[in-house]
Amino acid sequence: MLGYAFMGKAHSNAFRKIAYMTWPPPLMPRLALIAGRNDEAVREAAERYGYENWTTDWHDLIADPSIGLFDNGGPNSVHAEPTILAAQAGKHVVCEKPLGRDAEESHRIWREVAAAGVKHMCAFNYRFVPAVRLARELIEAGELGDIRHFRGRYLQDWGDDPSLDTWRFHPDEAGSGALGDLGAHVVDLSRYLVGEIATVSALVKTFLPGREVDDAIEAAVEFENGAVGTIESSRLALGRRNAFQWEINGTKGSLYFDMERLNELQVFKADGDRARGFKTVLVTEANHPFLEHWWPPGHIIGWGDTFVNELHHMLEAIAGKHEVGPHGATFEDGYRAAEVCDAIVRSNASGRREQITYRGL
């Protein structure tokens, strides 16, 4: 594991839970080595999370022949080199989102890791929310008909503090602000549920004086299948702690999801009395996605459990049970999300609608 803070904690917790919640696991995780910049902090993290050893030099992770999976939860500026070198050393790789600080870097990571022939996953964990996977199943079954609209927004308020000075506010380390931090999640979910994005027209805004990364973005998009949509992200939406909300409208029905009500999916079908409105589906039944590992119906799971579902999926892929895609986000998915994010930045600069072109290997 590279990184011991927010994502390092989330992923480490997931690996610990996989070992006993998904019994028997496809592979038994062994927490071998964790790396981080601060000697005291990474030592404490190793003890707390249960790693056998710790280091302040991530090259030690690459050099250890006993390590089969490298999980990169570090700042965006250290996504490329460690992940590529780990793959070239024959290790399967997980990398937090955004895959790179821009599309160019993301494409390089995908290209070089794919050439190494290992399994790779970009950690867009919201694909592994049971309600999101159920939505995908309903769409694929034709329950919504032809998709017309997508509306997605990811709103937080913690960035409304000019004194904040973490790596997330430094462009050389983060690449962008709310765009890569939150907007990339909306982009990925829109691609996962609706399809590829073809064009974008966008605004990118920094509100706090002296801040060098964006505070908020607004974008109108058109999908290759003809649907239209909006994508919004902000770290200055006062009162919104972690509000990821999306809605999809089709010719036969609609879906709505609010991450602050993680276990619920709002479903509307137009084949009956329209006055009945949306139906709330509590996505906790035994036949719902991922719930075979969890609790009896009605007993909800939490945000941290999405990482259990995600990393369990990755271990199954390594064990040969299935591929990482299409349900897990591959590094190609990570690159394509970055290409959309770059188009948002270009559209803001040009004042024009931008066509998106995706590169291959």
mmCIF file of C-alpha atoms in Angstrom:
data_model
loop_
_atom_site.group_PDB
_atom_site.id
_atom_site.type_symbol
_atom_site.label_atom_id
_atom_site.label_comp_id
_atom_site.label_asym_id
_atom_site.label_seq_id
_atom_site.Cartn_x
_atom_site.Cartn_y
_atom_site.Cartn_z
ATOM 1 C CA MET A 1 0.000 0.000 0.000
ATOM 2 C CA LEU A 2 1.248 3.444 -0.916
ATOM 3 C CA GLY A 3 -0.451 6.022 1.310
ATOM 4 C CA TYR A 4 -1.658 5.803 4.889
ATOM 5 C CA ALA A 5 -4.179 8.664 5.101
ATOM 6 C CA PHE A 6 -7.739 8.829 3.719
ATOM 7 C CA MET A 7 -7.557 6.286 0.895
ATOM 8 C CA GLY A 8 -4.834 4.204 2.502
ATOM 9 C CA LYS A 9 -7.122 3.792 5.489
ATOM 10 C CA ALA A 10 -10.190 3.004 3.350
ATOM 11 C CA HIS A 11 -8.377 0.388 1.259
ATOM 12 C CA SER A 12 -6.575 -1.196 4.226
ATOM 13 C CA ASN A 13 -9.856 -1.502 6.089
ATOM 14 C CA ALA A 14 -11.368 -3.189 3.028
ATOM 15 C CA PHE A 15 -8.594 -5.757 2.723
ATOM 16 C CA ARG A 16 -8.988 -6.631 6.403
ATOM 17 C CA LYS A 17 -12.739 -7.098 5.957
ATOM 18 C CA ILE A 18 -12.380 -9.139 2.763
ATOM 19 C CA ALA A 19 -10.440 -11.720 4.762
ATOM 20 C CA TYR A 20 -13.488 -12.585 6.887
ATOM 21 C CA MET A 21 -16.627 -10.951 5.402
ATOM 22 C CA THR A 22 -16.390 -12.497 1.914
ATOM 23 C CA TRP A 23 -15.634 -15.967 3.197
ATOM 24 C CA PRO A 24 -13.963 -17.709 1.567
ATOM 25 C CA PRO A 25 -12.194 -14.856 -0.214
ATOM 26 C CA PRO A 26 -10.978 -15.438 -3.784
ATOM 27 C CA LEU A 27 -7.455 -14.772 -2.507
ATOM 28 C CA MET A 28 -6.428 -14.216 1.110
ATOM 29 C CA PRO A 29 -5.006 -10.692 1.526
ATOM 30 C CA ARG A 30 -1.728 -10.386 3.428
ATOM 31 C CA LEU A 31 -0.914 -6.819 4.415
ATOM 32 C CA ALA A 32 2.794 -6.959 3.750
ATOM 33 C CA LEU A 33 4.176 -3.423 3.493
ATOM 34 C CA ILE A 34 2.852 0.142 3.644
ATOM 35 C CA ALA A 35 4.724 3.230 2.438
ATOM 36 C CA GLY A 36 4.307 6.907 3.267
ATOM 37 C CA ARG A 37 6.317 10.105 3.487
ATOM 38 C CA ASN A 38 6.175 10.679 7.250
ATOM 39 C CA ASP A 39 8.215 8.201 9.269
ATOM 40 C CA GLU A 40 6.209 8.422 12.477
ATOM 41 C CA ALA A 41 2.821 8.485 10.762
ATOM 42 C CA VAL A 42 3.466 5.509 8.479
ATOM 43 C CA ARG A 43 4.885 3.471 11.360
ATOM 44 C CA GLU A 44 1.739 4.172 13.377
ATOM 45 C CA ALA A 45 -0.459 3.324 10.377
ATOM 46 C CA ALA A 46 1.300 -0.017 9.881
ATOM 47 C CA GLU A 47 0.619 -0.951 13.484
ATOM 48 C CA ARG A 48 -2.980 0.271 13.390
ATOM 49 C CA TYR A 49 -3.973 -1.335 10.076
ATOM 50 C CA GLY A 50 -2.039 -4.543 10.607
ATOM 51 C CA TYR A 51 0.811 -4.343 8.066
ATOM 52 C CA GLU A 52 3.838 -6.534 8.633
ATOM 53 C CA ASN A 53 6.278 -3.736 7.783
ATOM 54 C CA TRP A 54 6.446 -0.075 6.825
ATOM 55 C CA THR A 55 8.760 2.178 4.807
ATOM 56 C CA THR A 56 9.207 5.805 3.777
ATOM 57 C CA ASP A 57 10.527 4.779 0.353
ATOM 58 C CA TRP A 58 7.885 3.423 -2.030
ATOM 59 C CA HIS A 59 10.633 1.780 -4.104
ATOM 60 C CA ASP A 60 10.729 -0.874 -1.356
ATOM 61 C CA LEU A 61 7.222 -1.926 -2.416
ATOM 62 C CA ILE A 62 8.409 -2.462 -5.978
ATOM 63 C CA ALA A 63 11.509 -4.387 -4.920
ATOM 64 C CA ASP A 64 9.703 -6.862 -2.629
ATOM 65 C CA PRO A 65 9.199 -10.083 -4.655
ATOM 66 C CA SER A 66 6.591 -11.404 -2.202
ATOM 67 C CA ILE A 67 4.139 -8.600 -3.051
ATOM 68 C CA GLY A 68 1.664 -9.526 -5.791
ATOM 69 C CA LEU A 69 -0.680 -6.522 -5.665
ATOM 70 C CA PHE A 70 0.367 -2.879 -5.445
ATOM 71 C CA ASP A 71 -2.356 -0.501 -4.223
ATOM 72 C CA ASN A 72 -1.629 3.186 -4.829
ATOM 73 C CA GLY A 73 -3.598 5.466 -2.515
ATOM 74 C CA GLY A 74 -1.053 8.271 -2.564
ATOM 75 C CA PRO A 75 -1.429 11.859 -3.811
ATOM 76 C CA ASN A 76 -2.114 12.293 -7.525
ATOM 77 C CA SER A 77 1.500 13.318 -8.204
ATOM 78 C CA VAL A 78 2.725 9.825 -7.249
ATOM 79 C CA HIS A 79 0.169 7.862 -9.239
ATOM 80 C CA ALA A 80 2.277 7.482 -12.386
ATOM 81 C CA GLU A 81 5.813 6.352 -11.599
ATOM 82 C CA PRO A 82 5.170 3.906 -8.717
ATOM 83 C CA THR A 83 2.174 2.316 -10.480
ATOM 84 C CA ILE A 84 4.021 1.854 -13.765
ATOM 85 C CA LEU A 85 7.127 0.434 -12.094
ATOM 86 C CA ALA A 86 5.031 -1.937 -9.982
ATOM 87 C CA ALA A 87 3.311 -3.262 -13.108
ATOM 88 C CA GLN A 88 6.631 -3.657 -14.895
ATOM 89 C CA ALA A 89 7.818 -5.664 -11.887
ATOM 90 C CA GLY A 90 4.922 -8.064 -12.513
ATOM 91 C CA LYS A 91 2.587 -6.826 -9.786
ATOM 92 C CA HIS A 92 -1.132 -6.308 -10.345
ATOM 93 C CA VAL A 93 -2.067 -2.688 -9.633
ATOM 94 C CA VAL A 94 -4.898 -0.645 -8.144
ATOM 95 C CA CYS A 95 -4.641 3.136 -8.398
ATOM 96 C CA GLU A 96 -6.891 5.727 -6.830
ATOM 97 C CA LYS A 97 -8.723 8.201 -9.010
ATOM 98 C CA PRO A 98 -8.032 10.392 -10.844
ATOM 99 C CA LEU A 99 -5.654 8.030 -12.626
ATOM 100 C CA GLY A 100 -3.337 10.901 -13.575
ATOM 101 C CA ARG A 101 -3.224 14.665 -13.190
ATOM 102 C CA ASP A 102 -4.388 15.105 -16.795
ATOM 103 C CA ALA A 103 -5.279 12.982 -19.814
ATOM 104 C CA GLU A 104 -1.703 12.819 -21.093
ATOM 105 C CA GLU A 105 -0.376 11.389 -17.847
ATOM 106 C CA SER A 106 -3.382 9.071 -17.506
ATOM 107 C CA HIS A 107 -2.888 7.751 -21.027
ATOM 108 C CA ARG A 108 0.782 7.038 -20.306
ATOM 109 C CA ILE A 109 -0.105 5.120 -17.141
ATOM 110 C CA TRP A 110 -2.696 3.034 -18.993
ATOM 111 C CA ARG A 111 -0.404 2.390 -21.967
ATOM 112 C CA GLU A 112 2.619 1.303 -19.950
ATOM 113 C CA VAL A 113 0.687 -0.766 -17.420
ATOM 114 C CA ALA A 114 -1.330 -2.499 -20.154
ATOM 115 C CA ALA A 115 1.942 -3.405 -21.887
ATOM 116 C CA ALA A 116 3.087 -5.133 -18.691
ATOM 117 C CA GLY A 117 0.173 -7.584 -18.954
ATOM 118 C CA VAL A 118 -1.032 -7.309 -15.341
ATOM 119 C CA LYS A 119 -4.540 -6.730 -13.975
ATOM 120 C CA HIS A 120 -5.249 -3.050 -13.382
ATOM 121 C CA MET A 121 -8.116 -1.149 -11.767
ATOM 122 C CA CYS A 122 -8.745 2.576 -11.254
ATOM 123 C CA ALA A 123 -10.512 2.909 -7.922
ATOM 124 C CA PHE A 124 -13.842 4.481 -8.837
ATOM 125 C CA ASN A 125 -15.514 2.865 -5.829
ATOM 126 C CA TYR A 126 -19.022 4.190 -6.503
ATOM 127 C CA ARG A 127 -19.421 1.548 -9.204
ATOM 128 C CA PHE A 128 -19.588 -0.847 -6.250
ATOM 129 C CA VAL A 129 -22.528 0.738 -4.434
ATOM 130 C CA PRO A 130 -25.306 -1.895 -4.586
ATOM 131 C CA ALA A 131 -27.857 0.697 -5.752
ATOM 132 C CA VAL A 132 -25.552 1.809 -8.576
ATOM 133 C CA ARG A 133 -25.018 -1.766 -9.776
ATOM 134 C CA LEU A 134 -28.779 -2.383 -9.580
ATOM 135 C CA ALA A 135 -29.298 0.743 -11.698
ATOM 136 C CA ARG A 136 -26.891 -0.644 -14.294
ATOM 137 C CA GLU A 137 -28.803 -3.940 -14.344
ATOM 138 C CA LEU A 138 -32.146 -2.158 -14.824
ATOM 139 C CA ILE A 139 -30.742 -0.045 -17.664
ATOM 140 C CA GLU A 140 -29.169 -3.056 -19.385
ATOM 141 C CA ALA A 141 -32.485 -4.937 -19.088
ATOM 142 C CA GLY A 142 -34.225 -2.110 -20.962
ATOM 143 C CA GLU A 143 -36.369 -1.059 -17.987
ATOM 144 C CA LEU A 144 -35.746 2.642 -18.720
ATOM 145 C CA GLY A 145 -36.054 2.386 -22.504
ATOM 146 C CA ASP A 146 -33.869 4.801 -24.440
ATOM 147 C CA ILE A 147 -31.891 7.128 -22.184
ATOM 148 C CA ARG A 148 -32.576 10.825 -22.702
ATOM 149 C CA HIS A 149 -31.104 12.659 -19.711
ATOM 150 C CA PHE A 150 -28.356 12.299 -17.129
ATOM 151 C CA ARG A 151 -27.931 14.782 -14.266
ATOM 152 C CA GLY A 152 -25.089 14.306 -11.849
ATOM 153 C CA ARG A 153 -23.645 16.462 -9.119
ATOM 154 C CA TYR A 154 -21.065 15.880 -6.421
ATOM 155 C CA LEU A 155 -21.137 18.583 -3.753
ATOM 156 C CA GLN A 156 -19.014 19.080 -0.645
ATOM 157 C CA ASP A 157 -18.292 22.134 1.498
ATOM 158 C CA TRP A 158 -14.980 21.418 3.209
ATOM 159 C CA GLY A 159 -13.005 23.483 0.688
ATOM 160 C CA ASP A 160 -14.529 26.770 1.847
ATOM 161 C CA ASP A 161 -11.515 27.605 4.009
ATOM 162 C CA PRO A 162 -8.745 29.769 2.493
ATOM 163 C CA SER A 163 -6.234 28.543 5.076
ATOM 164 C CA LEU A 164 -6.304 24.940 3.812
ATOM 165 C CA ASP A 165 -2.927 23.874 2.464
ATOM 166 C CA THR A 166 -3.080 20.135 1.733
ATOM 167 C CA TRP A 167 -1.746 18.596 -1.485
ATOM 168 C CA ARG A 168 -5.275 18.770 -2.919
ATOM 169 C CA PHE A 169 -4.849 22.535 -3.350
ATOM 170 C CA HIS A 170 -1.500 22.419 -5.148
ATOM 171 C CA PRO A 171 -1.802 21.995 -8.934
ATOM 172 C CA ASP A 172 1.565 20.235 -9.275
ATOM 173 C CA GLU A 173 0.420 17.557 -6.825
ATOM 174 C CA ALA A 174 -3.334 17.380 -7.524
ATOM 175 C CA GLY A 175 -3.598 18.469 -11.155
ATOM 176 C CA SER A 176 -6.983 20.067 -10.504
ATOM 177 C CA GLY A 177 -9.377 20.820 -7.672
ATOM 178 C CA ALA A 178 -13.048 19.863 -7.509
ATOM 179 C CA LEU A 179 -12.775 18.619 -11.090
ATOM 180 C CA GLY A 180 -10.415 15.704 -10.458
ATOM 181 C CA ASP A 181 -11.436 15.183 -6.842
ATOM 182 C CA LEU A 182 -15.220 15.049 -7.302
ATOM 183 C CA GLY A 183 -16.102 15.720 -10.934
ATOM 184 C CA ALA A 184 -14.152 12.667 -12.103
ATOM 185 C CA HIS A 185 -16.506 10.481 -10.062
ATOM 186 C CA VAL A 186 -19.527 11.995 -11.825
ATOM 187 C CA VAL A 187 -17.876 11.550 -15.218
ATOM 188 C CA ASP A 188 -17.107 7.898 -14.502
ATOM 189 C CA LEU A 189 -20.615 7.137 -13.230
ATOM 190 C CA SER A 190 -22.157 8.801 -16.272
ATOM 191 C CA ARG A 191 -19.987 6.669 -18.563
ATOM 192 C CA TYR A 192 -20.744 3.496 -16.570
ATOM 193 C CA LEU A 193 -24.513 4.005 -16.593
ATOM 194 C CA VAL A 194 -25.244 5.957 -19.782
ATOM 195 C CA GLY A 195 -22.304 5.594 -22.173
ATOM 196 C CA GLU A 196 -19.391 7.438 -23.712
ATOM 197 C CA ILE A 197 -19.367 11.239 -23.664
ATOM 198 C CA ALA A 198 -18.929 12.872 -27.078
ATOM 199 C CA THR A 199 -18.992 16.640 -26.444
ATOM 200 C CA VAL A 200 -18.806 19.015 -23.504
ATOM 201 C CA SER A 201 -19.474 22.690 -22.857
ATOM 202 C CA ALA A 202 -18.244 23.834 -19.475
ATOM 203 C CA LEU A 203 -17.337 26.487 -16.912
ATOM 204 C CA VAL A 204 -14.504 26.079 -14.396
ATOM 205 C CA LYS A 205 -14.437 28.520 -11.477
ATOM 206 C CA THR A 206 -12.085 29.397 -8.627
ATOM 207 C CA PHE A 207 -13.813 31.540 -6.003
ATOM 208 C CA LEU A 208 -11.282 31.863 -3.192
ATOM 209 C CA PRO A 209 -8.565 34.489 -3.819
ATOM 210 C CA GLY A 210 -5.086 33.053 -4.208
ATOM 211 C CA ARG A 211 -6.246 29.487 -4.764
ATOM 212 C CA GLU A 212 -4.575 27.848 -7.767
ATOM 213 C CA VAL A 213 -7.009 24.997 -8.397
ATOM 214 C CA ASP A 214 -10.698 25.066 -9.305
ATOM 215 C CA ASP A 215 -13.377 25.252 -6.608
ATOM 216 C CA ALA A 216 -16.283 24.274 -8.845
ATOM 217 C CA ILE A 217 -17.187 23.108 -12.353
ATOM 218 C CA GLU A 218 -20.396 23.087 -14.387
ATOM 219 C CA ALA A 219 -20.674 21.144 -17.652
ATOM 220 C CA ALA A 220 -23.293 20.252 -20.236
ATOM 221 C CA VAL A 221 -22.501 17.047 -22.110
ATOM 222 C CA GLU A 222 -23.807 15.025 -25.017
ATOM 223 C CA PHE A 223 -23.356 11.259 -25.069
ATOM 224 C CA GLU A 224 -22.509 9.225 -28.137
ATOM 225 C CA ASN A 225 -25.941 7.570 -27.923
ATOM 226 C CA GLY A 226 -27.686 10.947 -28.215
ATOM 227 C CA ALA A 227 -28.559 11.467 -24.544
ATOM 228 C CA VAL A 228 -27.759 14.824 -22.960
ATOM 229 C CA GLY A 229 -26.620 15.571 -19.442
ATOM 230 C CA THR A 230 -25.167 17.881 -16.856
ATOM 231 C CA ILE A 231 -22.151 17.350 -14.601
ATOM 232 C CA GLU A 232 -21.480 19.531 -11.569
ATOM 233 C CA SER A 233 -18.945 19.420 -8.771
ATOM 234 C CA SER A 234 -18.041 21.833 -6.009
ATOM 235 C CA ARG A 235 -16.121 21.857 -2.748
ATOM 236 C CA LEU A 236 -17.857 25.097 -1.684
ATOM 237 C CA ALA A 237 -21.510 23.964 -1.457
ATOM 238 C CA LEU A 238 -22.176 24.962 2.145
ATOM 239 C CA GLY A 239 -24.196 22.382 4.041
ATOM 240 C CA ARG A 240 -23.353 19.566 1.612
ATOM 241 C CA ARG A 241 -20.976 17.198 3.335
ATOM 242 C CA ASN A 242 -20.715 14.432 0.754
ATOM 243 C CA ALA A 243 -23.662 14.754 -1.606
ATOM 244 C CA PHE A 244 -23.239 12.679 -4.766
ATOM 245 C CA GLN A 245 -26.612 12.704 -6.495
ATOM 246 C CA TRP A 246 -27.614 11.607 -9.979
ATOM 247 C CA GLU A 247 -30.776 11.074 -12.006
ATOM 248 C CA ILE A 248 -31.365 9.271 -15.291
ATOM 249 C CA ASN A 249 -34.504 9.690 -17.410
ATOM 250 C CA GLY A 250 -35.465 7.325 -20.215
ATOM 251 C CA THR A 251 -38.449 6.774 -22.464
ATOM 252 C CA LYS A 252 -39.919 4.139 -20.110
ATOM 253 C CA GLY A 253 -38.790 5.273 -16.681
ATOM 254 C CA SER A 254 -36.347 7.105 -14.431
ATOM 255 C CA LEU A 255 -33.837 6.430 -11.654
ATOM 256 C CA TYR A 256 -32.572 8.722 -8.892
ATOM 257 C CA PHE A 257 -29.801 8.174 -6.354
ATOM 258 C CA ASP A 258 -28.444 10.195 -3.432
ATOM 259 C CA MET A 259 -25.275 8.882 -1.815
ATOM 260 C CA GLU A 260 -26.326 10.307 1.532
ATOM 261 C CA ARG A 261 -29.067 7.655 1.302
ATOM 262 C CA LEU A 262 -26.594 5.035 0.135
ATOM 263 C CA ASN A 263 -28.842 1.984 0.342
ATOM 264 C CA GLU A 264 -31.809 3.431 -1.565
ATOM 265 C CA LEU A 265 -32.607 3.687 -5.270
ATOM 266 C CA GLN A 266 -35.575 5.735 -6.447
ATOM 267 C CA VAL A 267 -37.321 4.016 -9.371
ATOM 268 C CA PHE A 268 -40.111 5.321 -11.605
ATOM 269 C CA LYS A 269 -41.714 3.220 -14.343
ATOM 270 C CA ALA A 270 -44.099 4.790 -16.827
ATOM 271 C CA ASP A 271 -46.075 1.603 -17.487
ATOM 272 C CA GLY A 272 -48.631 2.299 -14.766
ATOM 273 C CA ASP A 273 -50.291 5.191 -12.992
ATOM 274 C CA ARG A 274 -47.896 8.124 -13.333
ATOM 275 C CA ALA A 275 -49.434 9.748 -10.274
ATOM 276 C CA ARG A 276 -47.810 7.112 -8.099
ATOM 277 C CA GLY A 277 -44.424 8.766 -8.643
ATOM 278 C CA PHE A 278 -41.089 7.255 -7.659
ATOM 279 C CA LYS A 279 -40.834 4.052 -5.646
ATOM 280 C CA THR A 280 -38.115 3.725 -3.012
ATOM 281 C CA VAL A 281 -36.227 0.454 -3.338
ATOM 282 C CA LEU A 282 -34.148 -0.465 -0.295
ATOM 283 C CA VAL A 283 -31.236 -2.250 -1.958
ATOM 284 C CA THR A 284 -30.494 -4.780 0.771
ATOM 285 C CA GLU A 285 -32.202 -7.953 -0.467
ATOM 286 C CA ALA A 286 -30.149 -11.137 -0.724
ATOM 287 C CA ASN A 287 -30.519 -11.146 -4.531
ATOM 288 C CA HIS A 288 -29.306 -7.556 -4.886
ATOM 289 C CA PRO A 289 -25.733 -6.855 -6.051
ATOM 290 C CA PHE A 290 -22.959 -7.618 -3.518
ATOM 291 C CA LEU A 291 -25.349 -8.400 -0.661
ATOM 292 C CA GLU A 292 -24.394 -12.062 -0.476
ATOM 293 C CA HIS A 293 -21.441 -10.984 1.672
ATOM 294 C CA TRP A 294 -23.317 -8.732 4.063
ATOM 295 C CA TRP A 295 -26.380 -8.702 6.314
ATOM 296 C CA PRO A 296 -30.034 -9.845 6.295
ATOM 297 C CA PRO A 297 -32.499 -7.723 4.259
ATOM 298 C CA GLY A 298 -33.031 -4.236 5.657
ATOM 299 C CA HIS A 299 -29.657 -4.129 7.413
ATOM 300 C CA ILE A 300 -27.782 -1.449 5.516
ATOM 301 C CA ILE A 301 -24.121 -1.255 4.540
ATOM 302 C CA GLY A 302 -21.913 1.830 4.685
ATOM 303 C CA TRP A 303 -19.625 3.965 2.540
ATOM 304 C CA GLY A 304 -16.488 2.089 3.573
ATOM 305 C CA ASP A 305 -18.050 -1.190 2.463
ATOM 306 C CA THR A 306 -18.002 -0.066 -1.173
ATOM 307 C CA PHE A 307 -14.216 -0.548 -1.050
ATOM 308 C CA VAL A 308 -14.727 -4.101 0.204
ATOM 309 C CA ASN A 309 -16.930 -4.818 -2.817
ATOM 310 C CA GLU A 310 -14.449 -3.115 -5.143
ATOM 311 C CA LEU A 311 -11.270 -4.809 -3.939
ATOM 312 C CA HIS A 312 -13.012 -8.177 -3.670
ATOM 313 C CA HIS A 313 -13.847 -7.737 -7.364
ATOM 314 C CA MET A 314 -10.175 -7.042 -8.086
ATOM 315 C CA LEU A 315 -9.041 -10.155 -6.198
ATOM 316 C CA GLU A 316 -11.562 -12.239 -8.160
ATOM 317 C CA ALA A 317 -10.113 -10.831 -11.382
ATOM 318 C CA ILE A 318 -6.580 -11.725 -10.275
ATOM 319 C CA ALA A 319 -7.817 -15.216 -9.369
ATOM 320 C CA GLY A 320 -9.153 -15.591 -12.916
ATOM 321 C CA LYS A 321 -12.878 -15.564 -12.142
ATOM 322 C CA HIS A 322 -13.628 -12.615 -14.456
ATOM 323 C CA GLU A 323 -12.016 -9.555 -16.004
ATOM 324 C CA VAL A 324 -11.732 -6.218 -14.200
ATOM 325 C CA GLY A 325 -14.057 -4.554 -16.721
ATOM 326 C CA PRO A 326 -16.741 -3.744 -17.526
ATOM 327 C CA HIS A 327 -17.933 -3.410 -13.932
ATOM 328 C CA GLY A 328 -14.600 -2.449 -12.442
ATOM 329 C CA ALA A 329 -12.961 0.660 -13.886
ATOM 330 C CA THR A 330 -9.855 -0.339 -15.812
ATOM 331 C CA PHE A 331 -7.008 2.084 -16.438
ATOM 332 C CA GLU A 332 -8.601 2.727 -19.829
ATOM 333 C CA ASP A 333 -11.697 3.928 -17.968
ATOM 334 C CA GLY A 334 -9.472 6.090 -15.775
ATOM 335 C CA TYR A 335 -7.851 7.570 -18.874
ATOM 336 C CA ARG A 336 -11.191 8.214 -20.607
ATOM 337 C CA ALA A 337 -12.551 10.021 -17.544
ATOM 338 C CA ALA A 338 -9.418 12.191 -17.597
ATOM 339 C CA GLU A 339 -10.000 12.968 -21.270
ATOM 340 C CA VAL A 340 -13.469 14.295 -20.414
ATOM 341 C CA CYS A 341 -12.039 16.336 -17.537
ATOM 342 C CA ASP A 342 -9.434 17.852 -19.865
ATOM 343 C CA ALA A 343 -12.196 18.748 -22.336
ATOM 344 C CA ILE A 344 -14.026 20.549 -19.524
ATOM 345 C CA VAL A 345 -10.919 22.655 -18.903
ATOM 346 C CA ARG A 346 -10.491 23.342 -22.639
ATOM 347 C CA SER A 347 -14.122 24.358 -23.022
ATOM 348 C CA ASN A 348 -13.845 26.831 -20.178
ATOM 349 C CA ALA A 349 -10.737 28.367 -21.774
ATOM 350 C CA SER A 350 -12.143 28.502 -25.304
ATOM 351 C CA GLY A 351 -15.730 29.400 -24.473
ATOM 352 C CA ARG A 352 -16.783 26.753 -26.995
ATOM 353 C CA ARG A 353 -18.287 23.304 -27.046
ATOM 354 C CA GLU A 354 -15.458 20.779 -27.218
ATOM 355 C CA GLN A 355 -15.469 17.492 -29.128
ATOM 356 C CA ILE A 356 -13.792 14.627 -27.259
ATOM 357 C CA THR A 357 -11.409 12.264 -29.010
ATOM 358 C CA TYR A 358 -10.253 9.140 -27.209
ATOM 359 C CA ARG A 359 -6.871 7.594 -27.884
ATOM 360 C CA GLY A 360 -6.125 3.881 -28.037
ATOM 361 C CA LEU A 361 -3.017 2.078 -26.918
#
